[in-house]
Amino acid sequence: MRIAIDFTIRKYKELVRAFVESGYRITTVRQYLETYPAGKILVLRHDVDEQPQNARKMAEAEKELGVNATYYFRRVSKSDHPDIIRMIAQMGHEIGYHYEDLTLSEGNLPKAIESFGRNLEYFRQYYPVKTVCMHGSSSSRFDNREIWQPVQFGAYGRLGEP
Ligand SMILES: [Zn+2]
């Protein structure tokens, strides 16, 4: 049997609505980490690997449903579209940094830590970024999370990572 997978915004809205109707409270990563709410919780987050215009459509759909999500943007041209980041932030969603500094620095740890700080400041122009999320570059031999070994977890005002 073949199962059709429906990735349309219409279907996505049905899914989110089903969670709300089943008594789930939908939060961003930041809201979750700041308040640790009790009860049935759905932490809603998206990695914007590419095609940020699709993220914008998703953000609009969520806004219509009255829920907020977290959007993690990469600092590469196919993800980092300032106009779209601003729009999504203005809709009340959280913006985070989808980092891959160790991959981009080809494993050079000091360079990666420096670029992480710089890129975080870059995204903080648009939103007071508190949470970050690693981009798992499948074609890379570097694990981007390794930059945290020599760096304190709370450094950079970082609240957490899903
Ligand atoms: Zn990714």
PDB file of C-alpha atoms and ligand atoms in Angstrom:
ATOM      1  CA  MET A   1       0.000   0.000   0.000  1.00  0.00           C
ATOM      2  CA  ARG A   2       1.219   3.443  -0.832  1.00  0.00           C
ATOM      3  CA  ILE A   3       0.609   6.147   1.684  1.00  0.00           C
ATOM      4  CA  ALA A   4       0.246   9.634   0.275  1.00  0.00           C
ATOM      5  CA  ILE A   5       2.095  12.235   2.308  1.00  0.00           C
ATOM      6  CA  ASP A   6       0.495  15.634   2.267  1.00  0.00           C
ATOM      7  CA  PHE A   7       2.940  18.444   3.007  1.00  0.00           C
ATOM      8  CA  THR A   8       0.568  21.275   2.112  1.00  0.00           C
ATOM      9  CA  ILE A   9      -0.028  24.244   4.384  1.00  0.00           C
ATOM     10  CA  ARG A  10      -3.699  23.246   4.492  1.00  0.00           C
ATOM     11  CA  LYS A  11      -2.800  19.855   5.956  1.00  0.00           C
ATOM     12  CA  TYR A  12      -0.310  21.457   8.334  1.00  0.00           C
ATOM     13  CA  LYS A  13      -3.029  23.749   9.679  1.00  0.00           C
ATOM     14  CA  GLU A  14      -5.269  20.729  10.257  1.00  0.00           C
ATOM     15  CA  LEU A  15      -2.476  19.098  12.225  1.00  0.00           C
ATOM     16  CA  VAL A  16      -1.828  22.140  14.412  1.00  0.00           C
ATOM     17  CA  ARG A  17      -5.565  22.597  14.956  1.00  0.00           C
ATOM     18  CA  ALA A  18      -5.847  18.948  16.023  1.00  0.00           C
ATOM     19  CA  PHE A  19      -3.196  19.511  18.709  1.00  0.00           C
ATOM     20  CA  VAL A  20      -4.951  22.641  19.975  1.00  0.00           C
ATOM     21  CA  GLU A  21      -8.321  20.867  20.054  1.00  0.00           C
ATOM     22  CA  SER A  22      -6.771  17.962  21.965  1.00  0.00           C
ATOM     23  CA  GLY A  23      -5.769  20.344  24.741  1.00  0.00           C
ATOM     24  CA  TYR A  24      -2.129  20.906  23.848  1.00  0.00           C
ATOM     25  CA  ARG A  25      -0.583  24.236  24.655  1.00  0.00           C
ATOM     26  CA  ILE A  26       1.737  25.230  21.826  1.00  0.00           C
ATOM     27  CA  THR A  27       4.899  27.105  22.759  1.00  0.00           C
ATOM     28  CA  THR A  28       8.117  28.319  21.204  1.00  0.00           C
ATOM     29  CA  VAL A  29      11.385  26.834  22.440  1.00  0.00           C
ATOM     30  CA  ARG A  30      12.141  30.045  24.327  1.00  0.00           C
ATOM     31  CA  GLN A  31       8.719  30.161  26.052  1.00  0.00           C
ATOM     32  CA  TYR A  32       9.132  26.556  27.036  1.00  0.00           C
ATOM     33  CA  LEU A  33      12.599  27.066  28.525  1.00  0.00           C
ATOM     34  CA  GLU A  34      11.629  30.273  30.301  1.00  0.00           C
ATOM     35  CA  THR A  35       8.453  28.971  31.921  1.00  0.00           C
ATOM     36  CA  TYR A  36       8.524  25.140  31.864  1.00  0.00           C
ATOM     37  CA  PRO A  37       4.723  25.043  31.584  1.00  0.00           C
ATOM     38  CA  ALA A  38       2.831  22.082  33.006  1.00  0.00           C
ATOM     39  CA  GLY A  39       0.309  19.955  31.164  1.00  0.00           C
ATOM     40  CA  LYS A  40       0.183  18.879  27.564  1.00  0.00           C
ATOM     41  CA  ILE A  41       2.785  20.855  25.692  1.00  0.00           C
ATOM     42  CA  LEU A  42       3.810  20.955  22.070  1.00  0.00           C
ATOM     43  CA  VAL A  43       7.074  22.814  21.446  1.00  0.00           C
ATOM     44  CA  LEU A  44       6.832  23.986  17.874  1.00  0.00           C
ATOM     45  CA  ARG A  45      10.021  24.720  15.958  1.00  0.00           C
ATOM     46  CA  HIS A  46      11.281  24.748  12.399  1.00  0.00           C
ATOM     47  CA  ASP A  47      14.752  24.689  10.878  1.00  0.00           C
ATOM     48  CA  VAL A  48      14.854  26.967   7.855  1.00  0.00           C
ATOM     49  CA  ASP A  49      17.487  25.101   5.908  1.00  0.00           C
ATOM     50  CA  GLU A  50      16.494  26.684   2.626  1.00  0.00           C
ATOM     51  CA  GLN A  51      13.511  28.270   0.877  1.00  0.00           C
ATOM     52  CA  PRO A  52      12.633  30.803   3.584  1.00  0.00           C
ATOM     53  CA  GLN A  53       9.568  31.842   1.560  1.00  0.00           C
ATOM     54  CA  ASN A  54       8.012  28.517   2.610  1.00  0.00           C
ATOM     55  CA  ALA A  55       8.819  29.320   6.242  1.00  0.00           C
ATOM     56  CA  ARG A  56       7.002  32.625   5.799  1.00  0.00           C
ATOM     57  CA  LYS A  57       3.859  30.797   4.581  1.00  0.00           C
ATOM     58  CA  MET A  58       4.044  28.447   7.532  1.00  0.00           C
ATOM     59  CA  ALA A  59       4.515  31.365   9.940  1.00  0.00           C
ATOM     60  CA  GLU A  60       1.443  33.062   8.470  1.00  0.00           C
ATOM     61  CA  ALA A  61      -0.621  29.900   8.873  1.00  0.00           C
ATOM     62  CA  GLU A  62       0.439  29.626  12.533  1.00  0.00           C
ATOM     63  CA  LYS A  63      -0.416  33.266  13.113  1.00  0.00           C
ATOM     64  CA  GLU A  64      -3.898  32.659  11.717  1.00  0.00           C
ATOM     65  CA  LEU A  65      -4.290  29.783  14.182  1.00  0.00           C
ATOM     66  CA  GLY A  66      -3.059  31.972  17.049  1.00  0.00           C
ATOM     67  CA  VAL A  67       0.051  29.928  17.814  1.00  0.00           C
ATOM     68  CA  ASN A  68       3.740  30.829  17.830  1.00  0.00           C
ATOM     69  CA  ALA A  69       6.717  28.772  16.775  1.00  0.00           C
ATOM     70  CA  THR A  70      10.501  29.054  16.687  1.00  0.00           C
ATOM     71  CA  TYR A  71      12.278  29.533  13.367  1.00  0.00           C
ATOM     72  CA  TYR A  72      15.972  28.662  13.176  1.00  0.00           C
ATOM     73  CA  PHE A  73      17.788  30.408  10.338  1.00  0.00           C
ATOM     74  CA  ARG A  74      21.173  29.554   8.901  1.00  0.00           C
ATOM     75  CA  ARG A  75      23.714  32.211   8.050  1.00  0.00           C
ATOM     76  CA  VAL A  76      23.912  31.105   4.407  1.00  0.00           C
ATOM     77  CA  SER A  77      22.301  32.804   1.431  1.00  0.00           C
ATOM     78  CA  LYS A  78      19.637  30.120   0.853  1.00  0.00           C
ATOM     79  CA  SER A  79      18.271  30.579   4.393  1.00  0.00           C
ATOM     80  CA  ASP A  80      19.253  34.063   5.540  1.00  0.00           C
ATOM     81  CA  HIS A  81      16.699  36.440   3.985  1.00  0.00           C
ATOM     82  CA  PRO A  82      16.500  39.503   6.250  1.00  0.00           C
ATOM     83  CA  ASP A  83      13.116  40.684   4.960  1.00  0.00           C
ATOM     84  CA  ILE A  84      11.550  37.291   5.722  1.00  0.00           C
ATOM     85  CA  ILE A  85      13.264  37.032   9.136  1.00  0.00           C
ATOM     86  CA  ARG A  86      11.854  40.454  10.051  1.00  0.00           C
ATOM     87  CA  MET A  87       8.364  39.500   8.856  1.00  0.00           C
ATOM     88  CA  ILE A  88       8.355  36.267  10.855  1.00  0.00           C
ATOM     89  CA  ALA A  89       9.614  38.051  13.986  1.00  0.00           C
ATOM     90  CA  GLN A  90       6.894  40.692  13.568  1.00  0.00           C
ATOM     91  CA  MET A  91       4.251  37.948  13.520  1.00  0.00           C
ATOM     92  CA  GLY A  92       5.297  37.144  17.100  1.00  0.00           C
ATOM     93  CA  HIS A  93       7.360  34.050  16.380  1.00  0.00           C
ATOM     94  CA  GLU A  94      10.762  33.366  17.915  1.00  0.00           C
ATOM     95  CA  ILE A  95      13.897  33.631  15.769  1.00  0.00           C
ATOM     96  CA  GLY A  96      16.901  31.436  16.550  1.00  0.00           C
ATOM     97  CA  TYR A  97      20.234  30.668  14.999  1.00  0.00           C
ATOM     98  CA  HIS A  98      20.619  27.380  13.096  1.00  0.00           C
ATOM     99  CA  TYR A  99      24.389  27.132  13.480  1.00  0.00           C
ATOM    100  CA  GLU A 100      26.978  25.212  11.518  1.00  0.00           C
ATOM    101  CA  ASP A 101      30.106  27.174  12.368  1.00  0.00           C
ATOM    102  CA  LEU A 102      32.397  24.199  12.811  1.00  0.00           C
ATOM    103  CA  THR A 103      31.496  22.894   9.354  1.00  0.00           C
ATOM    104  CA  LEU A 104      31.921  26.316   7.758  1.00  0.00           C
ATOM    105  CA  SER A 105      35.281  26.740   9.534  1.00  0.00           C
ATOM    106  CA  GLU A 106      36.327  23.251   8.365  1.00  0.00           C
ATOM    107  CA  GLY A 107      36.908  22.019  11.880  1.00  0.00           C
ATOM    108  CA  ASN A 108      38.911  25.000  13.120  1.00  0.00           C
ATOM    109  CA  LEU A 109      37.484  25.319  16.638  1.00  0.00           C
ATOM    110  CA  PRO A 110      38.725  28.814  17.622  1.00  0.00           C
ATOM    111  CA  LYS A 111      37.553  30.143  14.270  1.00  0.00           C
ATOM    112  CA  ALA A 112      34.189  28.401  14.682  1.00  0.00           C
ATOM    113  CA  ILE A 113      33.635  29.866  18.158  1.00  0.00           C
ATOM    114  CA  GLU A 114      34.445  33.325  16.871  1.00  0.00           C
ATOM    115  CA  SER A 115      32.119  32.998  13.895  1.00  0.00           C
ATOM    116  CA  PHE A 116      29.351  31.631  16.140  1.00  0.00           C
ATOM    117  CA  GLY A 117      29.532  34.799  18.245  1.00  0.00           C
ATOM    118  CA  ARG A 118      29.542  37.019  15.192  1.00  0.00           C
ATOM    119  CA  ASN A 119      26.605  35.224  13.566  1.00  0.00           C
ATOM    120  CA  LEU A 120      24.592  35.263  16.774  1.00  0.00           C
ATOM    121  CA  GLU A 121      25.047  39.047  16.960  1.00  0.00           C
ATOM    122  CA  TYR A 122      23.980  39.245  13.331  1.00  0.00           C
ATOM    123  CA  PHE A 123      20.643  37.509  14.027  1.00  0.00           C
ATOM    124  CA  ARG A 124      20.145  39.612  17.154  1.00  0.00           C
ATOM    125  CA  GLN A 125      19.596  42.592  14.852  1.00  0.00           C
ATOM    126  CA  TYR A 126      16.226  41.032  14.069  1.00  0.00           C
ATOM    127  CA  TYR A 127      15.300  39.373  17.333  1.00  0.00           C
ATOM    128  CA  PRO A 128      16.827  38.996  20.835  1.00  0.00           C
ATOM    129  CA  VAL A 129      17.969  35.447  20.041  1.00  0.00           C
ATOM    130  CA  LYS A 130      17.996  33.168  23.104  1.00  0.00           C
ATOM    131  CA  THR A 131      17.958  29.687  21.627  1.00  0.00           C
ATOM    132  CA  VAL A 132      20.064  28.081  18.945  1.00  0.00           C
ATOM    133  CA  CYS A 133      19.939  24.771  17.158  1.00  0.00           C
ATOM    134  CA  MET A 134      22.648  22.854  15.379  1.00  0.00           C
ATOM    135  CA  HIS A 135      22.434  22.266  11.652  1.00  0.00           C
ATOM    136  CA  GLY A 136      23.377  18.650  11.024  1.00  0.00           C
ATOM    137  CA  SER A 137      25.318  18.973   7.802  1.00  0.00           C
ATOM    138  CA  SER A 138      24.906  15.413   6.581  1.00  0.00           C
ATOM    139  CA  SER A 139      27.745  15.723   4.079  1.00  0.00           C
ATOM    140  CA  SER A 140      30.159  17.071   6.694  1.00  0.00           C
ATOM    141  CA  ARG A 141      32.420  15.056   8.966  1.00  0.00           C
ATOM    142  CA  PHE A 142      32.167  17.722  11.701  1.00  0.00           C
ATOM    143  CA  ASP A 143      29.618  17.686  14.498  1.00  0.00           C
ATOM    144  CA  ASN A 144      28.655  21.329  14.959  1.00  0.00           C
ATOM    145  CA  ARG A 145      27.823  20.811  18.627  1.00  0.00           C
ATOM    146  CA  GLU A 146      31.487  20.257  19.417  1.00  0.00           C
ATOM    147  CA  ILE A 147      31.995  24.001  19.727  1.00  0.00           C
ATOM    148  CA  TRP A 148      30.324  23.717  23.150  1.00  0.00           C
ATOM    149  CA  GLN A 149      33.052  21.584  24.657  1.00  0.00           C
ATOM    150  CA  PRO A 150      35.332  24.539  25.495  1.00  0.00           C
ATOM    151  CA  VAL A 151      32.509  27.068  25.911  1.00  0.00           C
ATOM    152  CA  GLN A 152      30.159  27.509  28.889  1.00  0.00           C
ATOM    153  CA  PHE A 153      26.574  26.541  28.128  1.00  0.00           C
ATOM    154  CA  GLY A 154      25.184  29.900  29.253  1.00  0.00           C
ATOM    155  CA  ALA A 155      27.763  31.864  27.276  1.00  0.00           C
ATOM    156  CA  TYR A 156      26.363  34.321  24.742  1.00  0.00           C
ATOM    157  CA  GLY A 157      23.183  34.641  26.793  1.00  0.00           C
ATOM    158  CA  ARG A 158      22.157  31.308  25.368  1.00  0.00           C
ATOM    159  CA  LEU A 159      19.130  29.875  27.089  1.00  0.00           C
ATOM    160  CA  GLY A 160      19.072  26.503  25.440  1.00  0.00           C
ATOM    161  CA  GLU A 161      18.992  24.264  22.447  1.00  0.00           C
ATOM    162  CA  PRO A 162      16.250  21.850  21.485  1.00  0.00           C
TER     163      PRO A 162
HETATM  164 ZN    ZN B   1      19.421  22.094   9.231  1.00  0.00          ZN
END
